[in-house]
Coordinates of C-alpha atoms in Angstrom, one line a residue:
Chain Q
X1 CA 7.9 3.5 32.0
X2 CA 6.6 1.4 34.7
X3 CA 6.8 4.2 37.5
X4 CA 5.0 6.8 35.7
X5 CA 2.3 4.2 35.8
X6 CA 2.9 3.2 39.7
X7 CA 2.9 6.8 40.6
X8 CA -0.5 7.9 38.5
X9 CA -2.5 4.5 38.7
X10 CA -3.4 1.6 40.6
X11 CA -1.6 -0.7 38.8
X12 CA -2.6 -4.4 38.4
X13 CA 0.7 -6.5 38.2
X14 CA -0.8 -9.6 36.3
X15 CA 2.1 -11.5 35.5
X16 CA 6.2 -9.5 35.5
X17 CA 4.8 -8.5 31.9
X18 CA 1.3 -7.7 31.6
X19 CA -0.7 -4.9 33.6
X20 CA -3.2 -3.6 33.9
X21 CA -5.3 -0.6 34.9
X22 CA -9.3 0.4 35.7
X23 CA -10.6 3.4 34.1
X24 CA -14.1 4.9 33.4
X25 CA -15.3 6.0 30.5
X26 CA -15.2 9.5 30.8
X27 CA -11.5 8.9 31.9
X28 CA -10.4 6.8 28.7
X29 CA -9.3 9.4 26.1
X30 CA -7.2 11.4 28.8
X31 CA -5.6 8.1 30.1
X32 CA -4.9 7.0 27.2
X33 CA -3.9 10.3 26.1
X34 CA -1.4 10.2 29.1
X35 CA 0.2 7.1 28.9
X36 CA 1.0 7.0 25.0
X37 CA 2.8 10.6 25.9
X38 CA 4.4 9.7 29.1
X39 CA 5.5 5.8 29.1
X40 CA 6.4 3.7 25.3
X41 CA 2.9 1.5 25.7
X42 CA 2.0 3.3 22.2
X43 CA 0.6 0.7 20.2
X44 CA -3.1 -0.4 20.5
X45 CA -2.7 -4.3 19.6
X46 CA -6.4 -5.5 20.6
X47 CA -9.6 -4.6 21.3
X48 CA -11.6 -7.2 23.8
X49 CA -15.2 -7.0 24.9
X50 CA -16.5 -9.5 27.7
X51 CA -20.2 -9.6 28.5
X52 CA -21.0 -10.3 32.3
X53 CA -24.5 -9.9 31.3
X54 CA -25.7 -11.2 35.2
X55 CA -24.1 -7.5 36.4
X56 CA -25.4 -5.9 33.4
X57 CA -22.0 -4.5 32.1
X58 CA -19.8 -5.4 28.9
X59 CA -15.9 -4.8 30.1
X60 CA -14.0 -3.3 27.5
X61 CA -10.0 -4.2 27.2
X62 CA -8.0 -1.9 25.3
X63 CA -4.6 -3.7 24.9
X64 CA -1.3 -1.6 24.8
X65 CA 1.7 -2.6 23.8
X66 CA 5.5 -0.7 23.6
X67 CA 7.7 -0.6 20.7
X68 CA 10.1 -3.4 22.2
X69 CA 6.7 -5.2 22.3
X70 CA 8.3 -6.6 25.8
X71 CA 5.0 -5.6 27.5
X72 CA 1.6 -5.5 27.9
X73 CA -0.8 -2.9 29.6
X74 CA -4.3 -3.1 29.5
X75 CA -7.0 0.0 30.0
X76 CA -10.0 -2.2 31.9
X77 CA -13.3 0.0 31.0
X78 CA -17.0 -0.9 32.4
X79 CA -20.0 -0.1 30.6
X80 CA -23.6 -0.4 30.9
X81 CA -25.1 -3.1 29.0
X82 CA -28.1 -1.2 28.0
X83 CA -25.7 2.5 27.2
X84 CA -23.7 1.1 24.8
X85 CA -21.5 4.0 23.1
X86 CA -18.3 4.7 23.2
X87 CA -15.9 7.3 22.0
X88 CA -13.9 6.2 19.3
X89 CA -10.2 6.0 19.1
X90 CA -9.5 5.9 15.3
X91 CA -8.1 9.2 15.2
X92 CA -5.3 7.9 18.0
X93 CA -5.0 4.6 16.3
X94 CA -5.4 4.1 12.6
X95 CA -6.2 0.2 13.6
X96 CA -8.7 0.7 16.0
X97 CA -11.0 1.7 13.2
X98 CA -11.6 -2.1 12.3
X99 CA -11.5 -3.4 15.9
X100 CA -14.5 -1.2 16.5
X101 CA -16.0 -2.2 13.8
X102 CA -15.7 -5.8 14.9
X103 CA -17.0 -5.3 18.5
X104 CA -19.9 -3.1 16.9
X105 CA -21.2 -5.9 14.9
X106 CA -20.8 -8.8 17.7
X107 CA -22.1 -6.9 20.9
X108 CA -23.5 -3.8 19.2
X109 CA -21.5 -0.9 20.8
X110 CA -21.1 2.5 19.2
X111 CA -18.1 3.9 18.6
X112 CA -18.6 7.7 18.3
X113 CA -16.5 9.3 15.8
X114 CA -15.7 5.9 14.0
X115 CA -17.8 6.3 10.4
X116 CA -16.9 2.6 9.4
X117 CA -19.7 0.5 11.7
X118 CA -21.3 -1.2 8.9
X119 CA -21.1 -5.2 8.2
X120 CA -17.7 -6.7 9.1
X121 CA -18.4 -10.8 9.6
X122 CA -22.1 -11.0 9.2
X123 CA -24.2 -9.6 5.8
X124 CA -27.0 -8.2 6.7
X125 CA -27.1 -9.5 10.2
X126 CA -30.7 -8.7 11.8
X127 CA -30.9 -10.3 15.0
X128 CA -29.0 -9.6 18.3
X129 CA -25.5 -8.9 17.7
X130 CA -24.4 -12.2 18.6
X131 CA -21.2 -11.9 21.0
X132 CA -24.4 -11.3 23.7
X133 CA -24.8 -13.4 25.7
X134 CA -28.8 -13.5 24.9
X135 CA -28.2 -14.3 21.7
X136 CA -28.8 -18.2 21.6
X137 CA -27.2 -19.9 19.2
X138 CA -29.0 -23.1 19.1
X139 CA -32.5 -21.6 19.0
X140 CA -31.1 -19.3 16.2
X141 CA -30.1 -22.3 14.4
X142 CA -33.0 -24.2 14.4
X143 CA -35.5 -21.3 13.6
X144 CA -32.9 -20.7 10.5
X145 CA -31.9 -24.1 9.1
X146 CA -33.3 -28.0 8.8
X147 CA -31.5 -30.7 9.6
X148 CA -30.2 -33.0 6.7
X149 CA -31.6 -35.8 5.9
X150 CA -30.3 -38.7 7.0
X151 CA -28.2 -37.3 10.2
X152 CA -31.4 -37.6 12.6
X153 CA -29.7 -40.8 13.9
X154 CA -27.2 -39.2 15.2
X155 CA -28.5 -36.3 16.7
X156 CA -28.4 -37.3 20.4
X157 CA -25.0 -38.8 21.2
X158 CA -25.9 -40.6 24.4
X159 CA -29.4 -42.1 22.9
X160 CA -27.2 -43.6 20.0
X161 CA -24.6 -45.1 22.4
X162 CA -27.5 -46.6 24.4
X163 CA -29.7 -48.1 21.2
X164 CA -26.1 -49.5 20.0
X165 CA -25.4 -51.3 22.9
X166 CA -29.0 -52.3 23.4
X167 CA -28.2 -53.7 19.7
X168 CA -25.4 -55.8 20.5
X169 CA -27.3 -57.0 23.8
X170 CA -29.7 -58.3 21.5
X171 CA -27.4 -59.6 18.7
X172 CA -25.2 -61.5 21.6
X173 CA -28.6 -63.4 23.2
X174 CA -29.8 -64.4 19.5
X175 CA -28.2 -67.7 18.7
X176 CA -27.1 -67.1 15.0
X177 CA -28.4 -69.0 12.7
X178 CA -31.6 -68.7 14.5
Chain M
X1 CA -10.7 9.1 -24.2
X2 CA -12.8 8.6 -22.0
X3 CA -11.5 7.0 -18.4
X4 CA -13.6 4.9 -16.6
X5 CA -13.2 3.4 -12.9
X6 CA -14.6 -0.3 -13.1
X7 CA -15.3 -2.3 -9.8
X8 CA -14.3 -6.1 -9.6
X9 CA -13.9 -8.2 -6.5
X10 CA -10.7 -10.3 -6.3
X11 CA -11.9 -13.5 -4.5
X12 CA -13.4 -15.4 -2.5
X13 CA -12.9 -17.7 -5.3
X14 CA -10.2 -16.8 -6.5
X15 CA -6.6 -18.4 -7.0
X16 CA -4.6 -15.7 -5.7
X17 CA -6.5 -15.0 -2.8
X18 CA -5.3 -16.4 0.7
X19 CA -8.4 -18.5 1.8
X20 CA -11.9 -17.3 2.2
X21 CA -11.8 -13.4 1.8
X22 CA -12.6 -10.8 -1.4
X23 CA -11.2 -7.5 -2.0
X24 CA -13.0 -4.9 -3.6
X25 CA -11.3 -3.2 -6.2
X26 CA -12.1 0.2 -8.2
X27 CA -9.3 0.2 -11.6
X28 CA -8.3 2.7 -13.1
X29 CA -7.7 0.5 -16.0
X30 CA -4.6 -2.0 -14.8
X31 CA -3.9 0.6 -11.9
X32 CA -6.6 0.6 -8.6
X33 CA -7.9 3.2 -7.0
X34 CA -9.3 2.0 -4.2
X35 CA -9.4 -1.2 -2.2
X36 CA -11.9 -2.6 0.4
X37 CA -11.4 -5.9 2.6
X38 CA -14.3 -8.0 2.6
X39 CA -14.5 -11.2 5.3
X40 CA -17.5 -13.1 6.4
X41 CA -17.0 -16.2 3.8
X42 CA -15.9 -18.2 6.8
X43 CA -17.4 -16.7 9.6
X44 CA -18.1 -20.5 12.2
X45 CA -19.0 -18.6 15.5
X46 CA -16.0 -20.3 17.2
X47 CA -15.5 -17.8 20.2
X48 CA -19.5 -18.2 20.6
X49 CA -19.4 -21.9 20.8
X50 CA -15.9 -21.9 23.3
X51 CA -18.4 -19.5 25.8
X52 CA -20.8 -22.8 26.3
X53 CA -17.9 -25.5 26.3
X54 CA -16.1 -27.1 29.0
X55 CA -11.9 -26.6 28.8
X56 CA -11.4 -29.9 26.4
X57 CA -14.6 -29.0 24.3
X58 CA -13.1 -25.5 23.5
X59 CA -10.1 -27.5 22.8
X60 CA -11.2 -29.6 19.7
X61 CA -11.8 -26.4 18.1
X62 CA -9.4 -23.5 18.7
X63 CA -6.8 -25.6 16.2
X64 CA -9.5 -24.8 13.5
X65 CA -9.2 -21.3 13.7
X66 CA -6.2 -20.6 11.4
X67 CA -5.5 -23.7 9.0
X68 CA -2.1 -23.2 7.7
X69 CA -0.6 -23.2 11.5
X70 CA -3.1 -24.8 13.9
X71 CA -0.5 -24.8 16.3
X72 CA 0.2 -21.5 17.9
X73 CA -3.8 -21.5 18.8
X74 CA -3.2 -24.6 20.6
X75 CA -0.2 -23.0 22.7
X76 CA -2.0 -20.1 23.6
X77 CA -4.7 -21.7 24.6
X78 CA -2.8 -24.1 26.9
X79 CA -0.8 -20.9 27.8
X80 CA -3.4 -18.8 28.6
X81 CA -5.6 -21.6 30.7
X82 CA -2.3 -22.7 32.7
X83 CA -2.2 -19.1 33.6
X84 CA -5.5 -18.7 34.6
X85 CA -5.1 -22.1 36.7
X86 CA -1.9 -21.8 38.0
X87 CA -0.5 -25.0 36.4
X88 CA 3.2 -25.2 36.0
X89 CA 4.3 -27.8 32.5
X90 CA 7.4 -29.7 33.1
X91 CA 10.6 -28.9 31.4
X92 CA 10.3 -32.2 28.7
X93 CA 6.6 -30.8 27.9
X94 CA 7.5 -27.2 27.0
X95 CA 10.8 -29.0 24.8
X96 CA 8.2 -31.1 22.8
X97 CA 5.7 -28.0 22.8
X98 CA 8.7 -25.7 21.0
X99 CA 9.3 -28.5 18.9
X100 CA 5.8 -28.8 17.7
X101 CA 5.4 -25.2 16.9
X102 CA 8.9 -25.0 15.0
X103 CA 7.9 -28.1 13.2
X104 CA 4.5 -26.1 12.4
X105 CA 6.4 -22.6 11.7
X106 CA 8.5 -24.7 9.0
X107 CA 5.5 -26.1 7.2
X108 CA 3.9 -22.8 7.6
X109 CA 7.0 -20.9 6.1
X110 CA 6.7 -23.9 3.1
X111 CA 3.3 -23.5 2.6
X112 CA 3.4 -19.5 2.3
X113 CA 6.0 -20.2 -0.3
X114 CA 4.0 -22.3 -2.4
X115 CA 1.1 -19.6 -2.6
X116 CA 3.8 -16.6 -3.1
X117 CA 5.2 -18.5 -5.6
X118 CA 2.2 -19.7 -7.3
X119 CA 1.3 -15.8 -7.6
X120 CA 4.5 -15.2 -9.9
X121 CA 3.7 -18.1 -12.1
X122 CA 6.4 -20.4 -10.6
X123 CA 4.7 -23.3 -9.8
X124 CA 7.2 -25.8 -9.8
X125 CA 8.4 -23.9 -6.8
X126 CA 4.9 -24.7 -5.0
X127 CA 4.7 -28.5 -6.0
X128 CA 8.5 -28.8 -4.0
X129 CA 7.1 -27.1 -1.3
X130 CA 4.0 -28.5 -0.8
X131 CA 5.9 -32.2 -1.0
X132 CA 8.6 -31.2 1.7
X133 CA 6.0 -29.7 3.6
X134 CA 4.2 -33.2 3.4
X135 CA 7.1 -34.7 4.9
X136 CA 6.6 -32.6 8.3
X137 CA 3.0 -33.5 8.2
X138 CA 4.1 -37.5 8.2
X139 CA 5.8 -36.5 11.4
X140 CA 3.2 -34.6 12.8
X141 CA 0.9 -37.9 11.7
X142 CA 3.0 -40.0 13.4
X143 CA 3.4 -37.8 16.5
X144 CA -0.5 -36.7 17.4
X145 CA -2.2 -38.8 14.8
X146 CA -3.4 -36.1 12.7
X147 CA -1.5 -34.3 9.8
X148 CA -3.1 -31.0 10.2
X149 CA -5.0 -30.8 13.0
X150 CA -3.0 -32.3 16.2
X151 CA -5.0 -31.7 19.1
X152 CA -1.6 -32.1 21.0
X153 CA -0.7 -29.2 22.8
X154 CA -3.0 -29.3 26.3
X155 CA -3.3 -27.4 29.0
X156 CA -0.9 -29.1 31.4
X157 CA 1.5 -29.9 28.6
X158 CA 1.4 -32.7 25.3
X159 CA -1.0 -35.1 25.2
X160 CA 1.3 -38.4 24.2
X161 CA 4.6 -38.8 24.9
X162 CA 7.3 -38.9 21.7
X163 CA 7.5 -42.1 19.1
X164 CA 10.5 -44.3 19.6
X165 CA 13.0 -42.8 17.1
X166 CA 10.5 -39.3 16.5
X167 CA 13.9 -37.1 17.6
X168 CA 16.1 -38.8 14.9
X169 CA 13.5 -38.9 12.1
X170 CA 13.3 -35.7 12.4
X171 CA 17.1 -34.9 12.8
X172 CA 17.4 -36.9 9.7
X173 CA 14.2 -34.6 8.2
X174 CA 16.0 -31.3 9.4
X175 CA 19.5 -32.5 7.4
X176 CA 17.3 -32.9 4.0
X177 CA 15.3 -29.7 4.9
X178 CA 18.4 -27.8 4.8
X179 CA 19.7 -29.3 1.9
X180 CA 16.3 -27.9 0.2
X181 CA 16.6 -24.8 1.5
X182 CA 20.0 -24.4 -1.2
X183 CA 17.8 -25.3 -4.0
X184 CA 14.8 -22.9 -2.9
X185 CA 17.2 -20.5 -3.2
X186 CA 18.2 -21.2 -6.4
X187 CA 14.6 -21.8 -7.7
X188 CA 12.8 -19.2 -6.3
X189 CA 14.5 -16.7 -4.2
X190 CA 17.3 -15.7 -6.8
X191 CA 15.3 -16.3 -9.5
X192 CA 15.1 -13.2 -11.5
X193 CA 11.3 -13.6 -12.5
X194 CA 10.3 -13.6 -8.6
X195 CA 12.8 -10.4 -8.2
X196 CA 11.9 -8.6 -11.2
X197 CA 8.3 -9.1 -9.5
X198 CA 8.2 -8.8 -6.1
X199 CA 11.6 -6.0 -5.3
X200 CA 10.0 -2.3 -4.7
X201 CA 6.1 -4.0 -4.5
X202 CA 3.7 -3.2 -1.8
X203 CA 6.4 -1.3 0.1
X204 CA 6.0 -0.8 3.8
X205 CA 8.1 1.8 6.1
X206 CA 8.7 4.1 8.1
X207 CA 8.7 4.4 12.4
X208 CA 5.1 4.8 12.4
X209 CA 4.7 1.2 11.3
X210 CA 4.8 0.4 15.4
X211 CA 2.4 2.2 16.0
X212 CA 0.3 0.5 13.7
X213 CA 0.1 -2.6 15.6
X214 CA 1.9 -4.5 12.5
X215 CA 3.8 -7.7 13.6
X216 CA 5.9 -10.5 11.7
X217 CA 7.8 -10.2 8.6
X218 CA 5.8 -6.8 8.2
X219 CA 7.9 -5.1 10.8
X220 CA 11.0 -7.5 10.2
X221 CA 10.8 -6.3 6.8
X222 CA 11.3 -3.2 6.8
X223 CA 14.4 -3.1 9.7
X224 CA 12.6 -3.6 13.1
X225 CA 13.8 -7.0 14.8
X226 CA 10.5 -7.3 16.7
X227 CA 9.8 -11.0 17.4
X228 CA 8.0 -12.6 20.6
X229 CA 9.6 -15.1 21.4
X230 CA 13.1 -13.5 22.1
X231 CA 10.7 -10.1 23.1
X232 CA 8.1 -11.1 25.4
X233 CA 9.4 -15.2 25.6
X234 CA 7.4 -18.0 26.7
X235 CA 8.1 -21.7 26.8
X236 CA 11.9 -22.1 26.7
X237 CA 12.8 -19.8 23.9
X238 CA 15.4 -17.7 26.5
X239 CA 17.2 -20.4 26.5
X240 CA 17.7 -21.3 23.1
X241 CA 20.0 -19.5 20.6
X242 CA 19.1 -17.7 17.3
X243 CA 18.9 -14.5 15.3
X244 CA 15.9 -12.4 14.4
X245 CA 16.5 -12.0 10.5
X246 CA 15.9 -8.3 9.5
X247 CA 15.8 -6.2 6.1
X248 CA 15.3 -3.2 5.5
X249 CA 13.6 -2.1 1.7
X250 CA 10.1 -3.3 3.8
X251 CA 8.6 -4.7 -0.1
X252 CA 7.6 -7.9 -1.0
X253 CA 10.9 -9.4 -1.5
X254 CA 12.5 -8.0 2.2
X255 CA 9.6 -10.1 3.6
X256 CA 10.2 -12.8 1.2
X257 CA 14.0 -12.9 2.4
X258 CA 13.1 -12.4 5.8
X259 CA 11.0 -15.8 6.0
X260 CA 13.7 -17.9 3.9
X261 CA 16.2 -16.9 6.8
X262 CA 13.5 -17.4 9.7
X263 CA 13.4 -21.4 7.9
X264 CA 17.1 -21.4 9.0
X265 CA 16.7 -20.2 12.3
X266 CA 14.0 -23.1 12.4
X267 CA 15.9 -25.9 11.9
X268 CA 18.8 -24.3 14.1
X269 CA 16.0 -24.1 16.9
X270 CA 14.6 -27.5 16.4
X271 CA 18.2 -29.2 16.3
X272 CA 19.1 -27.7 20.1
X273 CA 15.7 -29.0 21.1
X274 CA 16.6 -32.3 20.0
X275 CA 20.1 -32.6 21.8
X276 CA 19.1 -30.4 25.3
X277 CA 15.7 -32.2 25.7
X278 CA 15.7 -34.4 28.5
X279 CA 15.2 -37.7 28.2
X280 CA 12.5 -38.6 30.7
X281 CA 9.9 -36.6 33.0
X282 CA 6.2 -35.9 32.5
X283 CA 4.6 -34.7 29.8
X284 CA 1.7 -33.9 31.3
X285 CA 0.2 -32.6 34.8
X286 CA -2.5 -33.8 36.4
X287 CA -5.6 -32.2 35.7
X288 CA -9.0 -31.8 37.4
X289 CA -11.2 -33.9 36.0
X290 CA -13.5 -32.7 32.8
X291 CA -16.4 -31.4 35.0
X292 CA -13.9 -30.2 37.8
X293 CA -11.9 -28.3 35.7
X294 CA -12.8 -24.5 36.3
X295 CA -11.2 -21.3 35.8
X296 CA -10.8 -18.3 38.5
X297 CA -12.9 -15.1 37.6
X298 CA -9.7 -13.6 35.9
X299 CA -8.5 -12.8 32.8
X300 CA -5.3 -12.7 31.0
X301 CA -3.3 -12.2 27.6
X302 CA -1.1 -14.3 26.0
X303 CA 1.1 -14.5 22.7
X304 CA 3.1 -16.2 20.6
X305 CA 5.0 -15.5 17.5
X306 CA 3.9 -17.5 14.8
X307 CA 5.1 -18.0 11.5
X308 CA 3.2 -14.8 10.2
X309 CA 3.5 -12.5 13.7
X310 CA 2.1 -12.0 16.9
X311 CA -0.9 -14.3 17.7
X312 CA -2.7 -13.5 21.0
X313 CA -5.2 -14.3 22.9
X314 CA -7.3 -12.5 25.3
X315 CA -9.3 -15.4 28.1
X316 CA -11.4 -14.4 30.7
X317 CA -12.9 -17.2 33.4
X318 CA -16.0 -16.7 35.8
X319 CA -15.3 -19.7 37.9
X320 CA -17.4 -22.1 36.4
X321 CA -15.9 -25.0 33.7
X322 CA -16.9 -23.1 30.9
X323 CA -14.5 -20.3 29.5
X324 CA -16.6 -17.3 29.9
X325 CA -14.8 -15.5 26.9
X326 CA -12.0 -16.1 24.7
X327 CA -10.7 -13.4 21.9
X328 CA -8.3 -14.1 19.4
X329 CA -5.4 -11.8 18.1
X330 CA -4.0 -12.9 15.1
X331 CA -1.9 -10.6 12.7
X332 CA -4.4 -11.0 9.7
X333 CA -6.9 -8.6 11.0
X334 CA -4.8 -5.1 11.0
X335 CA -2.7 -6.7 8.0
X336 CA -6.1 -7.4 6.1
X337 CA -7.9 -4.3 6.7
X338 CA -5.4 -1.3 8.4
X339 CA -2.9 -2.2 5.7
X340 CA -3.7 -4.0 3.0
X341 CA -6.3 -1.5 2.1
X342 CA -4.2 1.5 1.6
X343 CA -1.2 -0.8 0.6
X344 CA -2.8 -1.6 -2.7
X345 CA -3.8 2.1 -4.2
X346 CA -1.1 2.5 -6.6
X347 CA -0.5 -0.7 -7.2
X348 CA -1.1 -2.9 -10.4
X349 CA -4.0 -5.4 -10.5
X350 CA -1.4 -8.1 -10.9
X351 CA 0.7 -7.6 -8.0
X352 CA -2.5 -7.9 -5.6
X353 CA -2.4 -11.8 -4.7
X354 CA 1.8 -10.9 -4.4
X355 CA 1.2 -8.5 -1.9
X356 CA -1.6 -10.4 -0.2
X357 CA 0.8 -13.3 0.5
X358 CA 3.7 -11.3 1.6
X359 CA 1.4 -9.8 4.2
X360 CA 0.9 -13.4 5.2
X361 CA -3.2 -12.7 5.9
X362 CA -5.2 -15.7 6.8
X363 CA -9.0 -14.9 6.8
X364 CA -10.7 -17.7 8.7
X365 CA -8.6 -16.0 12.0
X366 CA -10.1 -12.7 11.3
X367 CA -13.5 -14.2 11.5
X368 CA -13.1 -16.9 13.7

């Protein structure tokens, strides 16, 4: 298994039982094509996306695992932030259809070929897809809720600390009684 | 006659649904049709809010992601930081960490068994459960403080050392366990209303069920002794002894059997932790401090088996203290949707929580 890989691709050793490999986009299908005919890594088992939005790229990880589920090989792909389509890989694996649909909904990549990208988490969801890292959450919360009554108190952690102590300060110098 | 296909959703509020989640159902009077997965009911952002956390911020929360077994989240998180930052847990650490999550695969197993059971109409069965589940939450209480929630297992290894007399409490737990594992079998597993229910239900097999990406009770189910921590092991579990319980019909009661054999192998696990682990050494490493605390720009994968099958996750660092992205891998997502769905056409409307629970989904991990 492992010296097909060592032979075809530069192999990262990550740990004695997880690789993993680079590939392209263009390369993905053949790859994967190759290494579910020619090792036992025949098992998609997850479907990561990571945003390094300051080199404008999403990196896709397309976990494989074999059938003794000893070992773990992951297919590394780098994509433009702004060209976000991919080819699909439900036909390969029947699970991939949901995984893409996840990924679709929290970064908003296509998956050509997968006709299941509508709502998976989030109803309705107009807004950035929110696994960016654009998407703020705290300005998205505060445009789309109010705070509760009664909670302002205990909004800023540090403040309260400070007005407590500044409390007993004042409660210590007071004789009581007085 | 005319025959008409009527649309209902079974959940989110429903009592035979696992947690937060609905599927859609077209009948064909008792008989459906069709069946769609529906999450969302319990969707809290957490992998968001860990990308603008420091290491013990993202900490507090990662337990909340699945709440019937906290615990494996906590290990793989610990797991999958120690990797990233090269941090080595002592021997007496990884003992109490196996313990922990055997203690939490037991309560897990006891838990499942009170909602499988509750979806026959045996409820007696759920109200023992639940109780003798109760009594490894007191232990938990008294180990970490909290009964569901620990917050225990940290990156570098436990975060307080054992209670005096914690190893025979729970010895003295494991010899009562057992004894209720006789009469589980007499109440619920050999009980001709669960059989008569759950035998030739919501059957899964076949070779191309590794393919799938199924894990747990799924695959041990239906013949295939697949189970991480003899597989792919982590922690100590190469050096412990015990069997990977197998069956082979792949319905709902070869999954059933297969977790009332797993409680077995539990307690077998937990008693050689108790006499091999040592008696003294550190429980935990020093750390960086909370600012300090940073991870390499790397990335890596982790799993453990937990009481329902292979929970993973995927962490990537950028060298700053926050993680830049976590992903978690639980079982429920490809059980809930790549499985369940197809799983149900055929079957009756009655038989849908049954199935559910054998699949042992949990929707708030699906979400996160």
């Amino acid at each position: 298994m492992m010296s097909y890989l060592e032979e075809h691709y530069e192999l990262i050793h990550k740990t004695p039982r997880l690789f993993a490999l680079h590939v392209t986009r263009e390369q993905l299908l053949d790859t994967l094509h190759q290494i579910t005919t020619h090792t036992s890594f025949d098992t998609l088992s997850q479907l990561t996306c990571t945003d390094w939005i300051e080199e404008e790229r999403f990196e896709l990880g397309y976990m494989l695992t074999n059938a003794l589920r000893s070992h773990n090989l992951m297919l590394k792909c780098s994509i433009a932030r702004d060209k976000v389509t991919m080819p699909s890989l439900a036909l390969l694996f029947a699970q991939a259809e949901v995984m893409e649909r996840e990924l679709h909904e929290m970064f908003g990549i296509g998956f050509e070929g997968n006709e299941t990208l509508y709502d998976f988490a989030l109803e309705g969801w107009c807004d950035i897809p929110p696994m960016r890292r654009e998407f703020d959450t705290l300005a998205y919360v505060n445009a789309h809720y109010d705070f509760r009554e009664g909670r302002e108190d205990n909004l800023d952690v540090k403040e309260e600390i400070k007005k407590r102590k500044a409390a007993a300060k004042s409660a210590k110098e007071t004789p009581s009684g007085a | 006659m005319e025959r008409k296909v009527i649309t209902i959703y079974h959940g989110p509020q429903h009592p035979g649904i696992t947690g937060n989640m609905s599927v859609e159902l077209d009948l064909m009077g008792e008989t459906i049709t069709r069946a769609r997965t529906h999450v969302g009911y319990l969707h809290r952002g957490f992998e968001k809010l860990i990308e603008r956390r420091t290491i013990i911020q993202a900490f507090t929360i990662v337990c909340r992601i699945c709440v019937p077994e906290p615990d494996p989240n906590e290990a793989n998180f610990a797991l999958a930081v120690e990797r990233l930052a090269g941090i080595e847990v002592s021997e007496r650490a990884s003992y109490i960490r196996v313990m922990v999550l055997e203690m939490a695969r037991l309560g897990a197993q006891l838990l499942w068994m009170a909602g499988q059971s509750g979806s026959v109409g045996l409820g007696t069965v759920g109200q023992w459960s639940i109780y003798d589940r109760d009594l490894i939450l007191d232990l938990f209480e008294q180990l970490t403080g909290g009964r569901v929630y620990h917050m225990y297992i940290y990156p570098g290894g436990v975060r307080r050392e054992l209670p005096d007399g914690f190893l025979e409490r729970l010895s003295a737990l494991l010899d009562y366990l057992q004894k209720r594992l006789d009469a589980y079998d007499r109440l619920f597993f050999d009980n001709a209303s669960f059989q008569k229910r759950a035998i030739g239900v919501g059957v899964v097999r076949g070779e191309e069920v590794l393919r799938r990406g199924f894990s747990g009770q799924v695959l041990r189910g239906c013949g295939f002794a697949r189970d991480l921590r003899r597989d792919n092991p982590y922690l100590l579990y190469d050096q412990l002894e015990f069997d990977i319980p197998t069956q082979s019909a792949g319905d709902v009661y070869a999954r059933a059997l297969v977790r009332r054999a797993e409680m077995r192998e539990s307690i077998r696990i937990l008693r050689q932790v108790i006499a091999q682990m040592p008696e003294e050494g550190a429980i935990m490493q020093k750390l960086p401090k909370h600012r300090k605390f940073t991870l390499p720009k790397e990335d890596t994968y982790v799993a453990v088996e937990s009481a329902r099958g292979e929970f993973g996750y995927y962490m990537a660092g950028d060298g700053s203290e926050m993680i830049r992205r976590m992903q978690v891998k639980g079982p429920s997502l490809i059980h809930a949707f790549s499985l369940l769905e197809p799983l149900l056409v055929g079957e009756e409307l009655s038989n849908v929580a049954l199935i559910m629970n054998s699949l042992g989904i949990c929707p708030p991990e699906i979400e996160r």
